[in-house]
Amino acid sequence: MNLKKLSLFISATLLLSSLYLVSCKKDAASSKDSDVESAEDNSLAEAHYNDVTTIIVQAAASGSVTLGIAGGNSVNGTEGTLTGPCATVSIDTVNSPHKIIIDFGITNCMCQDGRNRRGKIIASFAGKFGSPGMAVSVTFDGYFVNDNQIKGTKTDTYMGLNNAGHPVINISVDGQIVKANGGGTISWASTRQREWVAGFTTPEWNDDVYSITGTANGIKASGQAYSITITKPLVRKMNCYWFESGTLDVTPEGKAVRTLDYGSTGCDNNATVTILGYTFPIVLK
């Protein structure tokens, strides 16, 4: 499997977490139930843990971390780079298990995606990286992103091809995020399956399409539990910045489900959130 394309396949979920529900607070304010804290905490967790997979795969492929957001649409406008000179990569494929260590140093370094990072990401695996059945176990050593401490464990398992002949990766997280500035601690666990449904036989990235299914649950910083279920696969085309279709349900403990729908209008940043029968248009950030 082409590691460059595989890294793009994995990294695209970095966008999943940073896009949804951040902008719905104002729109939902007119509803009696306008709680979006669980969605925002989930968004924070998804963004950071998916960043980790992007960084590890790029490090395995090239011995450095230079991968930008798909299509070169980086947060600060710098194409093709994520961490730039911030990260030092060491790879040990002699000892068992093999290890990849990405070290951002002991002080904050501003990376090309506009985020400060420090500390280490440690990935352990056996066999050839990316081969079917291979699992990458990820831990952290004093790893911070924008002064949020990322803790816990993460496992990416490469499943090979499914019955449709599409590459699949299973991703599970059992993590905690200690929010910056005394903002409390998020507990977050997720199980995701990503299917690479088109473009995996070509060297280009912009013809790739994948879908995401799965669930997540957590306890937000204020102490309330919530769950998330993808109810219709989230479809991502790599030639577009946005998810083009799919829905997910966010259910805070003791509150009604709020449904995020990416719609079916193609490549745009329009979506809707429905709470108790009231639908609010939102613009994805």
mmCIF file of C-alpha atoms in Angstrom:
data_model
loop_
_atom_site.group_PDB
_atom_site.id
_atom_site.type_symbol
_atom_site.label_atom_id
_atom_site.label_comp_id
_atom_site.label_asym_id
_atom_site.label_seq_id
_atom_site.Cartn_x
_atom_site.Cartn_y
_atom_site.Cartn_z
ATOM 1 C CA MET A 1 0.000 0.000 0.000
ATOM 2 C CA ASN A 2 1.324 3.418 -0.933
ATOM 3 C CA LEU A 3 2.371 5.060 2.375
ATOM 4 C CA LYS A 4 2.004 8.588 1.056
ATOM 5 C CA LYS A 5 -1.597 7.923 0.085
ATOM 6 C CA LEU A 6 -2.195 5.957 3.253
ATOM 7 C CA SER A 7 -1.058 8.952 5.274
ATOM 8 C CA LEU A 8 -3.528 11.138 3.407
ATOM 9 C CA PHE A 9 -6.246 8.535 3.990
ATOM 10 C CA ILE A 10 -5.611 8.573 7.735
ATOM 11 C CA SER A 11 -4.948 12.270 8.113
ATOM 12 C CA ALA A 12 -8.178 13.389 6.564
ATOM 13 C CA THR A 13 -10.031 12.714 9.775
ATOM 14 C CA LEU A 14 -8.087 15.560 11.280
ATOM 15 C CA LEU A 15 -10.724 17.630 9.398
ATOM 16 C CA LEU A 16 -13.649 15.627 10.777
ATOM 17 C CA SER A 17 -13.052 16.777 14.322
ATOM 18 C CA SER A 18 -12.291 20.437 13.666
ATOM 19 C CA LEU A 19 -15.299 21.089 11.420
ATOM 20 C CA TYR A 20 -18.468 19.982 13.131
ATOM 21 C CA LEU A 21 -20.714 21.801 15.550
ATOM 22 C CA VAL A 22 -18.221 24.481 16.565
ATOM 23 C CA SER A 23 -20.319 27.131 14.886
ATOM 24 C CA CYS A 24 -23.768 25.988 15.986
ATOM 25 C CA LYS A 25 -23.793 27.630 19.415
ATOM 26 C CA LYS A 26 -25.213 30.919 18.137
ATOM 27 C CA ASP A 27 -27.772 29.223 15.888
ATOM 28 C CA ALA A 28 -28.955 26.860 18.632
ATOM 29 C CA ALA A 29 -29.327 29.648 21.177
ATOM 30 C CA SER A 30 -32.934 30.153 20.154
ATOM 31 C CA SER A 31 -33.755 26.578 21.169
ATOM 32 C CA LYS A 32 -34.609 25.703 24.771
ATOM 33 C CA ASP A 33 -31.912 23.047 24.542
ATOM 34 C CA SER A 34 -28.765 24.664 23.183
ATOM 35 C CA ASP A 35 -26.039 22.622 24.895
ATOM 36 C CA VAL A 36 -23.116 22.065 22.532
ATOM 37 C CA GLU A 37 -20.340 21.570 25.108
ATOM 38 C CA SER A 38 -20.281 17.807 24.582
ATOM 39 C CA ALA A 39 -19.885 18.293 20.842
ATOM 40 C CA GLU A 40 -17.110 20.840 21.337
ATOM 41 C CA ASP A 41 -15.222 18.583 23.768
ATOM 42 C CA ASN A 42 -15.636 15.665 21.372
ATOM 43 C CA SER A 43 -14.371 17.871 18.548
ATOM 44 C CA LEU A 44 -11.265 18.751 20.543
ATOM 45 C CA ALA A 45 -10.538 15.098 21.285
ATOM 46 C CA GLU A 46 -11.130 13.922 17.719
ATOM 47 C CA ALA A 47 -8.835 16.607 16.338
ATOM 48 C CA HIS A 48 -5.900 15.839 18.591
ATOM 49 C CA TYR A 49 -6.021 12.031 18.448
ATOM 50 C CA ASN A 50 -6.414 12.034 14.681
ATOM 51 C CA ASP A 51 -3.485 14.429 14.375
ATOM 52 C CA VAL A 52 -1.430 11.762 16.094
ATOM 53 C CA THR A 53 -2.160 9.167 13.406
ATOM 54 C CA THR A 54 -1.260 11.643 10.660
ATOM 55 C CA ILE A 55 2.056 12.428 12.320
ATOM 56 C CA ILE A 56 2.993 8.775 12.896
ATOM 57 C CA VAL A 57 2.248 7.625 9.347
ATOM 58 C CA GLN A 58 4.211 10.482 7.828
ATOM 59 C CA ALA A 59 7.134 9.762 10.144
ATOM 60 C CA ALA A 60 7.081 6.085 9.138
ATOM 61 C CA ALA A 61 6.955 6.953 5.451
ATOM 62 C CA SER A 62 9.718 9.543 5.289
ATOM 63 C CA GLY A 63 11.541 9.704 8.617
ATOM 64 C CA SER A 64 10.241 13.230 9.108
ATOM 65 C CA VAL A 65 6.929 14.973 9.645
ATOM 66 C CA THR A 66 6.114 17.234 6.724
ATOM 67 C CA LEU A 67 2.588 16.266 5.752
ATOM 68 C CA GLY A 68 0.066 19.091 5.436
ATOM 69 C CA ILE A 69 -3.698 18.997 5.465
ATOM 70 C CA ALA A 70 -5.103 17.202 2.429
ATOM 71 C CA GLY A 71 -4.828 19.398 -0.618
ATOM 72 C CA GLY A 72 -2.337 21.745 1.017
ATOM 73 C CA ASN A 73 -5.094 23.670 2.836
ATOM 74 C CA SER A 74 -3.159 24.248 6.030
ATOM 75 C CA VAL A 75 -4.588 26.314 8.835
ATOM 76 C CA ASN A 76 -2.106 29.149 8.436
ATOM 77 C CA GLY A 77 -1.926 28.985 4.653
ATOM 78 C CA THR A 78 1.424 27.195 4.409
ATOM 79 C CA GLU A 79 1.106 24.390 1.887
ATOM 80 C CA GLY A 80 2.469 20.908 2.370
ATOM 81 C CA THR A 81 3.737 21.115 5.947
ATOM 82 C CA LEU A 82 2.345 20.158 9.321
ATOM 83 C CA THR A 83 5.114 20.392 11.876
ATOM 84 C CA GLY A 84 8.025 21.750 9.854
ATOM 85 C CA PRO A 85 11.204 21.935 11.959
ATOM 86 C CA CYS A 86 9.386 21.256 15.235
ATOM 87 C CA ALA A 87 9.678 17.455 15.260
ATOM 88 C CA THR A 88 12.663 15.140 15.554
ATOM 89 C CA VAL A 89 11.923 11.591 14.414
ATOM 90 C CA SER A 90 13.752 8.447 15.503
ATOM 91 C CA ILE A 91 12.868 5.022 14.056
ATOM 92 C CA ASP A 92 14.012 1.681 15.503
ATOM 93 C CA THR A 93 13.178 -1.307 13.288
ATOM 94 C CA VAL A 94 15.885 -3.550 14.795
ATOM 95 C CA ASN A 95 14.576 -4.150 18.293
ATOM 96 C CA SER A 96 11.181 -5.696 18.992
ATOM 97 C CA PRO A 97 8.723 -4.128 19.112
ATOM 98 C CA HIS A 98 9.751 -1.550 16.540
ATOM 99 C CA LYS A 99 9.340 2.038 17.645
ATOM 100 C CA ILE A 100 8.814 5.429 16.099
ATOM 101 C CA ILE A 101 9.371 8.369 18.440
ATOM 102 C CA ILE A 102 8.346 11.860 17.393
ATOM 103 C CA ASP A 103 9.897 14.397 19.766
ATOM 104 C CA PHE A 104 8.687 18.011 19.778
ATOM 105 C CA GLY A 105 11.062 19.057 22.543
ATOM 106 C CA ILE A 106 10.350 20.329 26.034
ATOM 107 C CA THR A 107 9.109 23.793 25.105
ATOM 108 C CA ASN A 108 6.268 24.797 22.794
ATOM 109 C CA CYS A 109 7.063 24.852 19.101
ATOM 110 C CA MET A 110 4.647 26.543 16.696
ATOM 111 C CA CYS A 111 3.928 24.024 13.939
ATOM 112 C CA GLN A 112 2.813 24.849 10.410
ATOM 113 C CA ASP A 113 -0.808 23.963 11.180
ATOM 114 C CA GLY A 114 -0.933 26.829 13.675
ATOM 115 C CA ARG A 115 -0.700 24.631 16.796
ATOM 116 C CA ASN A 116 1.946 24.681 19.524
ATOM 117 C CA ARG A 117 3.301 21.241 20.414
ATOM 118 C CA ARG A 118 5.765 19.818 22.934
ATOM 119 C CA GLY A 119 6.578 16.361 24.289
ATOM 120 C CA LYS A 120 6.726 12.956 22.623
ATOM 121 C CA ILE A 121 4.486 10.618 20.650
ATOM 122 C CA ILE A 122 5.635 6.976 20.878
ATOM 123 C CA ALA A 123 4.382 4.376 18.382
ATOM 124 C CA SER A 124 5.173 0.667 18.837
ATOM 125 C CA PHE A 125 4.542 -2.032 16.240
ATOM 126 C CA ALA A 126 5.746 -5.392 14.912
ATOM 127 C CA GLY A 127 6.355 -6.350 11.294
ATOM 128 C CA LYS A 128 6.187 -4.123 8.245
ATOM 129 C CA PHE A 129 4.465 -0.821 8.859
ATOM 130 C CA GLY A 130 1.048 -0.728 7.157
ATOM 131 C CA SER A 131 0.872 -4.463 6.383
ATOM 132 C CA PRO A 132 -2.491 -6.259 6.892
ATOM 133 C CA GLY A 133 -3.059 -7.187 10.527
ATOM 134 C CA MET A 134 -0.386 -4.850 11.823
ATOM 135 C CA ALA A 135 -1.356 -2.853 14.902
ATOM 136 C CA VAL A 136 0.307 0.388 15.991
ATOM 137 C CA SER A 137 0.094 1.054 19.735
ATOM 138 C CA VAL A 138 0.506 4.715 20.625
ATOM 139 C CA THR A 139 1.407 6.268 23.972
ATOM 140 C CA PHE A 140 2.453 9.770 25.030
ATOM 141 C CA ASP A 141 5.240 11.280 27.109
ATOM 142 C CA GLY A 142 4.420 14.798 28.230
ATOM 143 C CA TYR A 143 2.689 15.526 24.930
ATOM 144 C CA PHE A 144 0.828 18.849 24.710
ATOM 145 C CA VAL A 145 -1.037 20.589 21.890
ATOM 146 C CA ASN A 146 -1.833 24.258 22.542
ATOM 147 C CA ASP A 147 -1.154 23.474 26.223
ATOM 148 C CA ASN A 148 -3.817 20.743 26.265
ATOM 149 C CA GLN A 149 -2.155 17.553 27.552
ATOM 150 C CA ILE A 150 -2.930 14.469 25.453
ATOM 151 C CA LYS A 151 -2.917 11.241 27.465
ATOM 152 C CA GLY A 152 -4.069 7.630 27.210
ATOM 153 C CA THR A 153 -3.605 5.003 24.511
ATOM 154 C CA LYS A 154 -4.475 4.704 20.836
ATOM 155 C CA THR A 155 -4.402 1.676 18.518
ATOM 156 C CA ASP A 156 -4.527 1.722 14.718
ATOM 157 C CA THR A 157 -5.032 -1.690 13.121
ATOM 158 C CA TYR A 158 -4.540 -2.153 9.388
ATOM 159 C CA MET A 159 -7.158 -4.652 8.214
ATOM 160 C CA GLY A 160 -6.155 -5.151 4.596
ATOM 161 C CA LEU A 161 -8.911 -5.365 1.978
ATOM 162 C CA ASN A 162 -12.599 -5.945 2.699
ATOM 163 C CA ASN A 163 -15.021 -7.945 0.513
ATOM 164 C CA ALA A 164 -15.343 -4.980 -1.824
ATOM 165 C CA GLY A 165 -11.586 -4.870 -2.299
ATOM 166 C CA HIS A 166 -11.196 -1.634 -0.330
ATOM 167 C CA PRO A 167 -8.444 -1.001 2.264
ATOM 168 C CA VAL A 168 -9.781 -0.673 5.817
ATOM 169 C CA ILE A 169 -8.248 0.619 9.041
ATOM 170 C CA ASN A 170 -9.737 0.205 12.522
ATOM 171 C CA ILE A 171 -8.921 2.928 15.040
ATOM 172 C CA SER A 172 -9.609 2.840 18.782
ATOM 173 C CA VAL A 173 -8.812 5.413 21.453
ATOM 174 C CA ASP A 174 -8.988 5.315 25.248
ATOM 175 C CA GLY A 175 -7.803 8.752 26.139
ATOM 176 C CA GLN A 176 -7.940 11.803 28.329
ATOM 177 C CA ILE A 177 -7.239 15.440 27.577
ATOM 178 C CA VAL A 178 -6.286 17.809 30.384
ATOM 179 C CA LYS A 179 -7.492 21.120 29.007
ATOM 180 C CA ALA A 180 -5.311 24.187 29.128
ATOM 181 C CA ASN A 181 -5.735 26.935 31.730
ATOM 182 C CA GLY A 182 -7.468 24.735 34.302
ATOM 183 C CA GLY A 183 -10.316 23.877 31.935
ATOM 184 C CA GLY A 184 -10.819 20.388 33.369
ATOM 185 C CA THR A 185 -10.253 16.908 31.980
ATOM 186 C CA ILE A 186 -12.041 15.234 29.085
ATOM 187 C CA SER A 187 -12.346 11.445 29.055
ATOM 188 C CA TRP A 188 -12.866 10.098 25.538
ATOM 189 C CA ALA A 189 -13.110 6.680 23.927
ATOM 190 C CA SER A 190 -13.850 5.955 20.289
ATOM 191 C CA THR A 191 -14.050 3.087 17.814
ATOM 192 C CA ARG A 192 -13.842 3.987 14.139
ATOM 193 C CA GLN A 193 -13.604 2.106 10.868
ATOM 194 C CA ARG A 194 -12.345 3.875 7.782
ATOM 195 C CA GLU A 195 -12.868 2.410 4.346
ATOM 196 C CA TRP A 196 -10.893 3.695 1.369
ATOM 197 C CA VAL A 197 -13.604 3.414 -1.284
ATOM 198 C CA ALA A 198 -11.965 4.960 -4.376
ATOM 199 C CA GLY A 199 -8.608 6.116 -5.708
ATOM 200 C CA PHE A 200 -6.368 3.710 -3.772
ATOM 201 C CA THR A 201 -4.922 2.135 -6.945
ATOM 202 C CA THR A 202 -3.600 5.427 -8.352
ATOM 203 C CA PRO A 203 -0.610 7.545 -7.260
ATOM 204 C CA GLU A 204 -2.655 10.758 -7.101
ATOM 205 C CA TRP A 205 -4.380 11.832 -3.907
ATOM 206 C CA ASN A 206 -7.179 13.993 -5.297
ATOM 207 C CA ASP A 207 -9.206 11.082 -6.670
ATOM 208 C CA ASP A 208 -9.394 9.366 -3.287
ATOM 209 C CA VAL A 209 -12.699 8.854 -1.475
ATOM 210 C CA TYR A 210 -13.235 7.271 1.917
ATOM 211 C CA SER A 211 -16.055 6.728 4.389
ATOM 212 C CA ILE A 212 -16.031 6.700 8.187
ATOM 213 C CA THR A 213 -18.331 4.758 10.520
ATOM 214 C CA GLY A 214 -18.280 4.139 14.250
ATOM 215 C CA THR A 215 -19.065 5.429 17.717
ATOM 216 C CA ALA A 216 -17.563 7.435 20.545
ATOM 217 C CA ASN A 217 -18.365 8.273 24.139
ATOM 218 C CA GLY A 218 -16.889 10.526 26.707
ATOM 219 C CA ILE A 219 -17.211 12.669 29.782
ATOM 220 C CA LYS A 220 -16.925 16.360 29.080
ATOM 221 C CA ALA A 221 -14.863 18.689 31.207
ATOM 222 C CA SER A 222 -17.891 19.729 33.287
ATOM 223 C CA GLY A 223 -18.562 16.072 34.193
ATOM 224 C CA GLN A 224 -21.525 15.185 31.966
ATOM 225 C CA ALA A 225 -21.325 12.042 29.857
ATOM 226 C CA TYR A 226 -22.233 11.942 26.182
ATOM 227 C CA SER A 227 -22.188 9.535 23.255
ATOM 228 C CA ILE A 228 -21.746 9.923 19.508
ATOM 229 C CA THR A 229 -22.862 7.575 16.741
ATOM 230 C CA ILE A 230 -22.265 7.987 13.030
ATOM 231 C CA THR A 231 -25.679 7.092 11.621
ATOM 232 C CA LYS A 232 -24.841 7.497 7.934
ATOM 233 C CA PRO A 233 -21.229 7.060 6.772
ATOM 234 C CA LEU A 234 -19.322 10.304 6.542
ATOM 235 C CA VAL A 235 -18.062 10.593 2.964
ATOM 236 C CA ARG A 236 -14.855 12.490 2.286
ATOM 237 C CA LYS A 237 -13.417 13.252 -1.142
ATOM 238 C CA MET A 238 -9.813 14.329 -0.989
ATOM 239 C CA ASN A 239 -10.308 17.031 -3.607
ATOM 240 C CA CYS A 240 -12.691 18.857 -1.264
ATOM 241 C CA TYR A 241 -12.014 20.500 2.105
ATOM 242 C CA TRP A 242 -15.403 19.422 3.517
ATOM 243 C CA PHE A 243 -17.279 16.219 4.214
ATOM 244 C CA GLU A 244 -19.796 15.951 1.404
ATOM 245 C CA SER A 245 -22.437 13.797 3.114
ATOM 246 C CA GLY A 246 -23.203 11.774 6.234
ATOM 247 C CA THR A 247 -24.876 12.242 9.623
ATOM 248 C CA LEU A 248 -23.975 11.702 13.251
ATOM 249 C CA ASP A 249 -25.947 11.838 16.504
ATOM 250 C CA VAL A 250 -24.594 13.583 19.596
ATOM 251 C CA THR A 251 -26.418 12.590 22.817
ATOM 252 C CA PRO A 252 -25.501 14.378 26.065
ATOM 253 C CA GLU A 253 -26.546 12.501 29.212
ATOM 254 C CA GLY A 254 -30.135 13.363 30.122
ATOM 255 C CA LYS A 255 -30.667 15.483 27.039
ATOM 256 C CA ALA A 256 -32.144 15.074 23.602
ATOM 257 C CA VAL A 257 -30.183 13.878 20.597
ATOM 258 C CA ARG A 258 -28.757 16.556 18.353
ATOM 259 C CA THR A 259 -28.174 15.406 14.774
ATOM 260 C CA LEU A 260 -25.496 16.878 12.543
ATOM 261 C CA ASP A 261 -26.174 16.419 8.817
ATOM 262 C CA TYR A 262 -23.520 17.279 6.254
ATOM 263 C CA GLY A 263 -26.187 17.266 3.524
ATOM 264 C CA SER A 264 -25.937 16.125 -0.089
ATOM 265 C CA THR A 265 -25.154 19.325 -1.990
ATOM 266 C CA GLY A 266 -21.569 18.431 -2.885
ATOM 267 C CA CYS A 267 -18.436 20.288 -1.888
ATOM 268 C CA ASP A 268 -19.550 23.118 0.383
ATOM 269 C CA ASN A 269 -19.376 24.150 4.017
ATOM 270 C CA ASN A 270 -23.129 24.035 4.677
ATOM 271 C CA ALA A 271 -24.653 21.648 7.215
ATOM 272 C CA THR A 272 -27.573 21.478 9.634
ATOM 273 C CA VAL A 273 -28.104 20.603 13.299
ATOM 274 C CA THR A 274 -31.479 19.299 14.466
ATOM 275 C CA ILE A 275 -32.509 19.405 18.151
ATOM 276 C CA LEU A 276 -36.006 18.348 19.265
ATOM 277 C CA GLY A 277 -37.380 18.805 15.771
ATOM 278 C CA TYR A 278 -35.867 22.250 15.267
ATOM 279 C CA THR A 279 -33.321 22.436 12.451
ATOM 280 C CA PHE A 280 -30.628 25.104 12.380
ATOM 281 C CA PRO A 281 -28.405 25.813 9.354
ATOM 282 C CA ILE A 282 -24.721 26.087 10.246
ATOM 283 C CA VAL A 283 -21.593 27.079 8.380
ATOM 284 C CA LEU A 284 -18.672 24.718 9.027
ATOM 285 C CA LYS A 285 -15.533 26.466 10.249
#
